[in-house]
Coordinates of C-alpha atoms and ligand atoms in Angstrom, one line a residue:
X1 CA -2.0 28.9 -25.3
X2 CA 0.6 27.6 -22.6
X3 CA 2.7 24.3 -22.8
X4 CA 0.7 21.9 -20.7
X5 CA 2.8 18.6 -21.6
X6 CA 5.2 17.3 -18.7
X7 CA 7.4 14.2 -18.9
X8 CA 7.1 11.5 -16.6
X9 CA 8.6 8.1 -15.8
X10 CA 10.7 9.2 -19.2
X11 CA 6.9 9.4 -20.8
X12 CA 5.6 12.5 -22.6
X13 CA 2.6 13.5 -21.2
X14 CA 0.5 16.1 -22.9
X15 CA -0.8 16.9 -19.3
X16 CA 0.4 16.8 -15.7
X17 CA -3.1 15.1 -14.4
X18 CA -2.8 11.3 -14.2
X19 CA -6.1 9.0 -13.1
X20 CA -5.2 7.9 -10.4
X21 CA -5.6 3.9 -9.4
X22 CA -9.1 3.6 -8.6
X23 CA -12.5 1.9 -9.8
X24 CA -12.5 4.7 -12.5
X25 CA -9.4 3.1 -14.2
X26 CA -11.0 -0.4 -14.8
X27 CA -12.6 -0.1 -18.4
X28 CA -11.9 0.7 -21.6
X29 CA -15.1 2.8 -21.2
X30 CA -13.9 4.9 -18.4
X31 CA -10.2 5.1 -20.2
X32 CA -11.5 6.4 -23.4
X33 CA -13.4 9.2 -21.3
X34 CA -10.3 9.5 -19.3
X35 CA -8.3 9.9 -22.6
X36 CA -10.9 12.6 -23.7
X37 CA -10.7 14.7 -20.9
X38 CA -7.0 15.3 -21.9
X39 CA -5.5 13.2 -19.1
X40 CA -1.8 12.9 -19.1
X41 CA -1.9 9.2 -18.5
X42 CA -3.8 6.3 -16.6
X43 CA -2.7 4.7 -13.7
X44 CA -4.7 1.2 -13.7
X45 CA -6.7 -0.2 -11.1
X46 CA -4.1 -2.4 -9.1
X47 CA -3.8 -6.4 -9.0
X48 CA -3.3 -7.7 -6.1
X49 CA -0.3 -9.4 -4.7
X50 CA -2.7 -11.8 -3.4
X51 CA -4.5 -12.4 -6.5
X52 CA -1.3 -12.9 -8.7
X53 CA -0.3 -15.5 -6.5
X54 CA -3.6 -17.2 -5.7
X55 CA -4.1 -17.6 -9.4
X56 CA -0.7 -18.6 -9.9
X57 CA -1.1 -21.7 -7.8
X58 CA -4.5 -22.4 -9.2
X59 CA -3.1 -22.4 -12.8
X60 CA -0.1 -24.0 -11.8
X61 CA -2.4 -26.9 -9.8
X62 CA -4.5 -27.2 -13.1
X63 CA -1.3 -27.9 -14.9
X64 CA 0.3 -30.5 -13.0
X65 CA -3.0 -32.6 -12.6
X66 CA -2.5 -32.2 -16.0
X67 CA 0.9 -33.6 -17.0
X68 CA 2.3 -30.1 -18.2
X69 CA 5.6 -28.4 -16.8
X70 CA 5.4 -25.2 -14.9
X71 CA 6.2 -22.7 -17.7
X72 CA 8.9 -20.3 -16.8
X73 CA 6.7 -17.8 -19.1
X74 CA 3.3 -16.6 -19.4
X75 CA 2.9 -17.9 -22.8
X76 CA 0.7 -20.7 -21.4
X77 CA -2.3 -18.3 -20.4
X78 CA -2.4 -18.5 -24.9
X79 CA -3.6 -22.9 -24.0
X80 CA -6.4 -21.5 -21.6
X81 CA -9.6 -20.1 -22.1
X82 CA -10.3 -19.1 -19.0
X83 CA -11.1 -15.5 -18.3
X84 CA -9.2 -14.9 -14.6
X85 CA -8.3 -11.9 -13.3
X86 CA -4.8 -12.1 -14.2
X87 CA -5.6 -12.7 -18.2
X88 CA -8.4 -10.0 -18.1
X89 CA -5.9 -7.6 -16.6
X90 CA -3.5 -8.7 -19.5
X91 CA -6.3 -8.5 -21.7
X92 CA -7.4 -4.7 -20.3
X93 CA -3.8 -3.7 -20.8
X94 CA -3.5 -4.7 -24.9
X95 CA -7.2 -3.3 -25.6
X96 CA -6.2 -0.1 -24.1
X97 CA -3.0 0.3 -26.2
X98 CA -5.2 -0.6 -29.1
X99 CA -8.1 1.9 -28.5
X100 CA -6.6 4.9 -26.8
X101 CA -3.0 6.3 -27.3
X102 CA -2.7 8.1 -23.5
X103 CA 0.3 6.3 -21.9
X104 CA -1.3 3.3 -19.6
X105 CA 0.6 2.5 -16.4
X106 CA -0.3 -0.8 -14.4
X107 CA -0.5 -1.3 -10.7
X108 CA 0.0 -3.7 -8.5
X109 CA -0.8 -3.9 -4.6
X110 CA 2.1 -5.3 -2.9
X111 CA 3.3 -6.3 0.6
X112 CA 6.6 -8.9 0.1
X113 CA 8.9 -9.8 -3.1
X114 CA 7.9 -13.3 -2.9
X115 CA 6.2 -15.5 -5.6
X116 CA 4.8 -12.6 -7.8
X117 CA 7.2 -10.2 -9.2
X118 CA 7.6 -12.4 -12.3
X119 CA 4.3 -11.6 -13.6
X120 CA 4.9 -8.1 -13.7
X121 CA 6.9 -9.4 -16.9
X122 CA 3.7 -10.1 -18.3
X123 CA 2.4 -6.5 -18.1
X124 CA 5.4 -5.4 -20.0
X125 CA 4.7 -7.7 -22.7
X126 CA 0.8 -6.7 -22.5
X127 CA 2.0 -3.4 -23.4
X128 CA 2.0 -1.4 -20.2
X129 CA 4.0 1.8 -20.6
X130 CA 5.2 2.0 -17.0
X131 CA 4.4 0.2 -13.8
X132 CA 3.3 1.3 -10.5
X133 CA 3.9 -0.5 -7.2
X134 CA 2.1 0.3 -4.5
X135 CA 3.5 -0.9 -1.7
X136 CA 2.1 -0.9 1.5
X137 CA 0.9 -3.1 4.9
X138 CA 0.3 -1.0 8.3
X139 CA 3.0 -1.1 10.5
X140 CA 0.6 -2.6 13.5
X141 CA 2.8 -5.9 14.3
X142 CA 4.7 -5.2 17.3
X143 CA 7.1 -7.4 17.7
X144 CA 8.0 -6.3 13.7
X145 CA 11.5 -3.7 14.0
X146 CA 11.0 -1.1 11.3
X147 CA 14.2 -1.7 9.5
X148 CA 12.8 -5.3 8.5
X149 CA 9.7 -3.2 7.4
X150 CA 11.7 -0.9 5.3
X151 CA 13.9 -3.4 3.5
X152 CA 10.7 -5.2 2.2
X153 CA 11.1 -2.4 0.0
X154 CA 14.2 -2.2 -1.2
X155 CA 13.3 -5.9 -1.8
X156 CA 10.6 -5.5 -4.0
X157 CA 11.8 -2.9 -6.2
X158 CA 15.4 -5.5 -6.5
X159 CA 13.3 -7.8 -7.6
X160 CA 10.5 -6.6 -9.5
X161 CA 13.6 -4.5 -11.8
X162 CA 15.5 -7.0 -12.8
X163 CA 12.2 -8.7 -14.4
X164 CA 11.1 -5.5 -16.2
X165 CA 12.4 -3.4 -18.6
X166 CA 9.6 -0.6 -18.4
X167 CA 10.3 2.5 -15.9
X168 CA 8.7 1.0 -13.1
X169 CA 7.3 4.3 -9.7
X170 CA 6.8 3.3 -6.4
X171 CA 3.6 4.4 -4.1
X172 CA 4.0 4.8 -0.8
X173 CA 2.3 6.0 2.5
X174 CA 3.7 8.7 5.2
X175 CA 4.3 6.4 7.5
X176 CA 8.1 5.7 8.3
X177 CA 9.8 7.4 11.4
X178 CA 12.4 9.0 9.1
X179 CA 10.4 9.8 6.2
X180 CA 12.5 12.2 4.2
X181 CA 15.9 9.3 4.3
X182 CA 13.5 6.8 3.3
X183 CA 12.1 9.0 0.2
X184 CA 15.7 9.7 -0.5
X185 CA 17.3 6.0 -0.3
X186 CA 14.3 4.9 -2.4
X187 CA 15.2 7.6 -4.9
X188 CA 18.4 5.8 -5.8
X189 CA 17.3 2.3 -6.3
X190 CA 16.8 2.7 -9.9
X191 CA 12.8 3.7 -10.3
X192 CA 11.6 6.1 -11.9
X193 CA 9.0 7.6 -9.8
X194 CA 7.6 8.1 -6.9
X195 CA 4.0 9.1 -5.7
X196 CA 3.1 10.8 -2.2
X197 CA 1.1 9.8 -0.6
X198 CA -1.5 6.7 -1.1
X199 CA -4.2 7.2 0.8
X200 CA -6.2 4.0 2.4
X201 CA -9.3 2.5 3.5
X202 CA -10.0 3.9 7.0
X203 CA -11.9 2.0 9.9
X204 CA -14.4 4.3 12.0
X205 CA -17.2 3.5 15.1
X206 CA -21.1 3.5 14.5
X207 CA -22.3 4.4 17.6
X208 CA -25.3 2.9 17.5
X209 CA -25.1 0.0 15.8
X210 CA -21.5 -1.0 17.9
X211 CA -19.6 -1.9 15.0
X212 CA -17.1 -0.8 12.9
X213 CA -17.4 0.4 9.1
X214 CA -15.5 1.9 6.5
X215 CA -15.2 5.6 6.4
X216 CA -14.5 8.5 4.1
X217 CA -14.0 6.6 1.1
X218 CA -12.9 9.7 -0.6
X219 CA -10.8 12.5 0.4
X220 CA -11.5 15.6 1.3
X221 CA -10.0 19.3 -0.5
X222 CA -7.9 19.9 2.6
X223 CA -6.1 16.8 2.6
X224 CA -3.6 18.2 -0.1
X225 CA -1.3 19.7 2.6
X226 CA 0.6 16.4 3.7
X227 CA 1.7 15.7 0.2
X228 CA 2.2 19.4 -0.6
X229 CA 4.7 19.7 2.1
X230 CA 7.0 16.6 1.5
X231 CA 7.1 17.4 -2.5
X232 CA 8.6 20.7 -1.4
X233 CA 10.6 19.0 1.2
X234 CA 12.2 16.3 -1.4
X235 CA 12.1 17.3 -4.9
X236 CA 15.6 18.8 -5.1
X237 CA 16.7 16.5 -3.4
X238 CA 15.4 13.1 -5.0
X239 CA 16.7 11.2 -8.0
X240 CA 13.5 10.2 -9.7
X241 CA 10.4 12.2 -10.8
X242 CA 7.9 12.7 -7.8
X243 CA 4.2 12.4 -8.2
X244 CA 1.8 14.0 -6.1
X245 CA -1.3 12.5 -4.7
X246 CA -4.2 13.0 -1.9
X247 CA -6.5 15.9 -2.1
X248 CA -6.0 17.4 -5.4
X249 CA -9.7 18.9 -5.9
X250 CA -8.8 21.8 -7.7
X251 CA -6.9 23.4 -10.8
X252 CA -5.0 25.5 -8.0
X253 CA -4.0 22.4 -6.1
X254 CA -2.2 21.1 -9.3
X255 CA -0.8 24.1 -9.2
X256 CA 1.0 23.7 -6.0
X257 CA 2.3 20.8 -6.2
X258 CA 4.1 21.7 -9.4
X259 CA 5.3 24.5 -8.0
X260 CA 6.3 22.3 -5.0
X261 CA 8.5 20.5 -7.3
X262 CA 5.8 17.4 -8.7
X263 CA 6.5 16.2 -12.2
X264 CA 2.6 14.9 -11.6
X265 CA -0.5 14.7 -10.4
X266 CA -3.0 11.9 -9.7
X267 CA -6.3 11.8 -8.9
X268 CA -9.0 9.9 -8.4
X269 CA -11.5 11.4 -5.5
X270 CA -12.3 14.6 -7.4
X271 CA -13.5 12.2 -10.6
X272 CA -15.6 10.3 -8.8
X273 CA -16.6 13.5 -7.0
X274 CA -17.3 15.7 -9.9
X275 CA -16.7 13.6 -12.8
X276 CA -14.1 12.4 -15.3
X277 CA -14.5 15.4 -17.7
X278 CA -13.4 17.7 -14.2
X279 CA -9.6 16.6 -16.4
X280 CA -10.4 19.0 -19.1
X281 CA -11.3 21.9 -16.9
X282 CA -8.5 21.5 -14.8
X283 CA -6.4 21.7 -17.5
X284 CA -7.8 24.5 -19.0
X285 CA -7.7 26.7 -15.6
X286 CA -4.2 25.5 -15.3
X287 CA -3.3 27.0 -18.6
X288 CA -5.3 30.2 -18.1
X289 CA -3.1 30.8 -14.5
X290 CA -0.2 30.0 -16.8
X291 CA -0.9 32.3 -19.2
X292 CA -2.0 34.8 -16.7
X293 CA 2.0 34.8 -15.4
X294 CA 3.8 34.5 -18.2
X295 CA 4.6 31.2 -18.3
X296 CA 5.1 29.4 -21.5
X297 CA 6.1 25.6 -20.2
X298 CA 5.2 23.8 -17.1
X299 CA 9.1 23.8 -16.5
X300 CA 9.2 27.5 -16.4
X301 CA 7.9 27.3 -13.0
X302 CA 7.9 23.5 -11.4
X303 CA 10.1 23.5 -8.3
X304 CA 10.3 27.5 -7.6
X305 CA 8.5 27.1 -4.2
X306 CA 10.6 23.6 -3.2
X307 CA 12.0 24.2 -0.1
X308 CA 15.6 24.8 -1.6
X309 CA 14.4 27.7 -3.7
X310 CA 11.9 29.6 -1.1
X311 CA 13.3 32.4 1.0
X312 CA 12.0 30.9 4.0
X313 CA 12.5 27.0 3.9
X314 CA 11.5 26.8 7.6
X315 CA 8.6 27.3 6.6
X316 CA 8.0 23.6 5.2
X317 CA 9.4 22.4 8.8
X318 CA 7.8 24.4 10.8
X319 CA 4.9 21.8 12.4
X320 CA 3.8 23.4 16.4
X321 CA 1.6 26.6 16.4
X322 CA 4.0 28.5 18.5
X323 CA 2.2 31.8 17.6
X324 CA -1.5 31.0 16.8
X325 CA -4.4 31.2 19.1
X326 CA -1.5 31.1 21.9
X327 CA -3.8 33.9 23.7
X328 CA -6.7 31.7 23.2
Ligands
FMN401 C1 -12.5 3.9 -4.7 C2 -11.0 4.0 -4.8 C3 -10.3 2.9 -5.2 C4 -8.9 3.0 -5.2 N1 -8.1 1.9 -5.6 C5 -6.8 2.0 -5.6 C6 -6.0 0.9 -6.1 O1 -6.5 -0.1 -6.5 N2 -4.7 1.0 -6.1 C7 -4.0 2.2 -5.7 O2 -2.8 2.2 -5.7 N3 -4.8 3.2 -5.2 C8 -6.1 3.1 -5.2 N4 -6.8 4.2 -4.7 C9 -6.1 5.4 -4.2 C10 -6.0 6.5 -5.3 O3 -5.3 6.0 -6.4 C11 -5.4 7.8 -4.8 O4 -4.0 7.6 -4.6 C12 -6.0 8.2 -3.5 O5 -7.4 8.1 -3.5 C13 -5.7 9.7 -3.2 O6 -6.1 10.5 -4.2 P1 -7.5 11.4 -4.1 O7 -7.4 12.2 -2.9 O8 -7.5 12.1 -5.4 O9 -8.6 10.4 -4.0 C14 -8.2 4.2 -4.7 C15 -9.0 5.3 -4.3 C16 -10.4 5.2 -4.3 C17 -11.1 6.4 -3.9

């Protein structure tokens, strides 16, 4: 049998599939199936920003009206019985380091540095093995210049690493003008990780109702490609571990992206899709193609196709159909 196990985030992983974030990664339930499958790791459902901060100032109202200081810790969650999202999240944290022994990595949805970072402390002392950030709000204000959109970034991590001691990945979209500098300058602020792409919520048009609704909750096989190409782009080139995400249906597609240069892959569509236990058949196909070239370690061939080690790194760039269908 071939070497499956991957490090990630300075984890050992005994496989490169992660859960991704997702209404999957909620329960200890769902975790222990996840851990059974032979994921790698879990990436938990995200908090919110929002929530963090709402429940903040609802605790911290409570507490006032009730003669007690505003703690500097979160030691005072231990006085309250109250089961908020913030403590069950703790609580979610500490039973899965208790029942399973797959590394657990929390997430939190974030848009700004302000009021919140602090309680990522808390998730450390919960137990978390890493945390992710997903960072993201769409660039639609127009009077917003995309520098100040960018440096919200370099804000968060700042302050979110000073309050942790845990390796702590970033999740980002596609969308900045100069995507490959930003990947790069992101690289160097101390993180651990980052994953490509996130993939969100999309708006569409009924047509007959006149109204507009979610679509395409879940991706689609094809959608691989984006990620594929900017793993190749960027992972010689990056100073932290890269993580691929979007599209990842398939053993094969695992495949690529470590041969793009991905210390990981997360997914989330393709279990809801075909099921949790799809982890355990990936893995195996993985280490049957493995097996099948000769390889004895994931690191025997992670990175060959990047774009520094291909014979034809135009490839990765090229993006107008100069030559195809042109007679058409
Ligand atoms: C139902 C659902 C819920 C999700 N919730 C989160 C979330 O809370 N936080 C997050 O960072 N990503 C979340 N995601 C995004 C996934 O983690 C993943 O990055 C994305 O779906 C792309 O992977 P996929 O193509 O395998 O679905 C969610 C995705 C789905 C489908």
């Amino acid at each position: 049998m071939a070497d499956i196990s991957t490090t990630y985030l300075g984890l050992k992983l005994k496989s490169p599939i992660i859960a991704a974030s997702s209404g999957l990664t909620n329960s200890i339930e769902d975790l222990k199936k996840i851990e059974t499958a032979g994921a790698g790791a879990v990436v938990l459902k995200s908090l919110f920003e929002e929530e963090i901060v709402t429940e903040m100032e609802r605790q911290m109202h409570q507490m006032h009206s009730q003669n007690y200081l505003y703690p500097e810790t979160m030691d005072f969650y231990e006085q309250y019985d109250v089961e908020d999202t913030l403590t069950s999240y703790l609580k979610l944290i500490a039973d899965a380091k208790k029942e399973t022994k797959i590394p657990i990595i929390a997430s939190i949805n974030c848009i700004s540095s302000h009021n919140w970072p602090y309680f990522a402390k808390s998730l450390e002392d919960a137990g978390a093995d890493a945390l992710e950030l997903n960072i993201f709000a769409l660039p639609s204000d127009f009077e917003r210049e995309s520098a100040e959109q960018e440096k919200t970034y370099f804000d968060i991590i700042e302050t979110v690493l000073k309050e942790v001691s845990i390796p702590v990945s970033i999740k980002i979209s596609h969308y900045f003008s100069n995507l490959a500098g930003m990947i790069s300058k992101l690289s160097q602020t101390g993180i651990a990780g980052l994953v490509l792409f996130n993939r969100f919520y999309s708006p569409d048009i009924d047509i007959e109702n006149l109204e507009v609704i979610p679509t395409h909750i879940f991706s689609e096989d094809k959608e691989y490609v984006m990620p594929l190409r900017w793993i190749a782009i960027t992972s010689s080139k990056v100073d932290c571990d890269l993580s691929a995400t979007t599209g990842i249906h398939e053993s094969k597609t695992v495949i690529k992206m470590l041969l793009a240069g991905a210390q990981t892959v997360q997914v989330a569509s393709s279990l809801y899709k075909n099921g949790i236990e799809t982890i355990e058949r990936y893995n195996h196909e993985i280490d049957k193609w493995m097996e099948r070239k000769n390889f004895d370690k994931i690191d025997d061939f992670r990175g060959t196709l990047s774009q520094s080690n291909v014979k034809n790194p135009a490839g990765y760039l090229r993006v107008q159909f100069m030559k195809h269908f042109s007679n058409k």
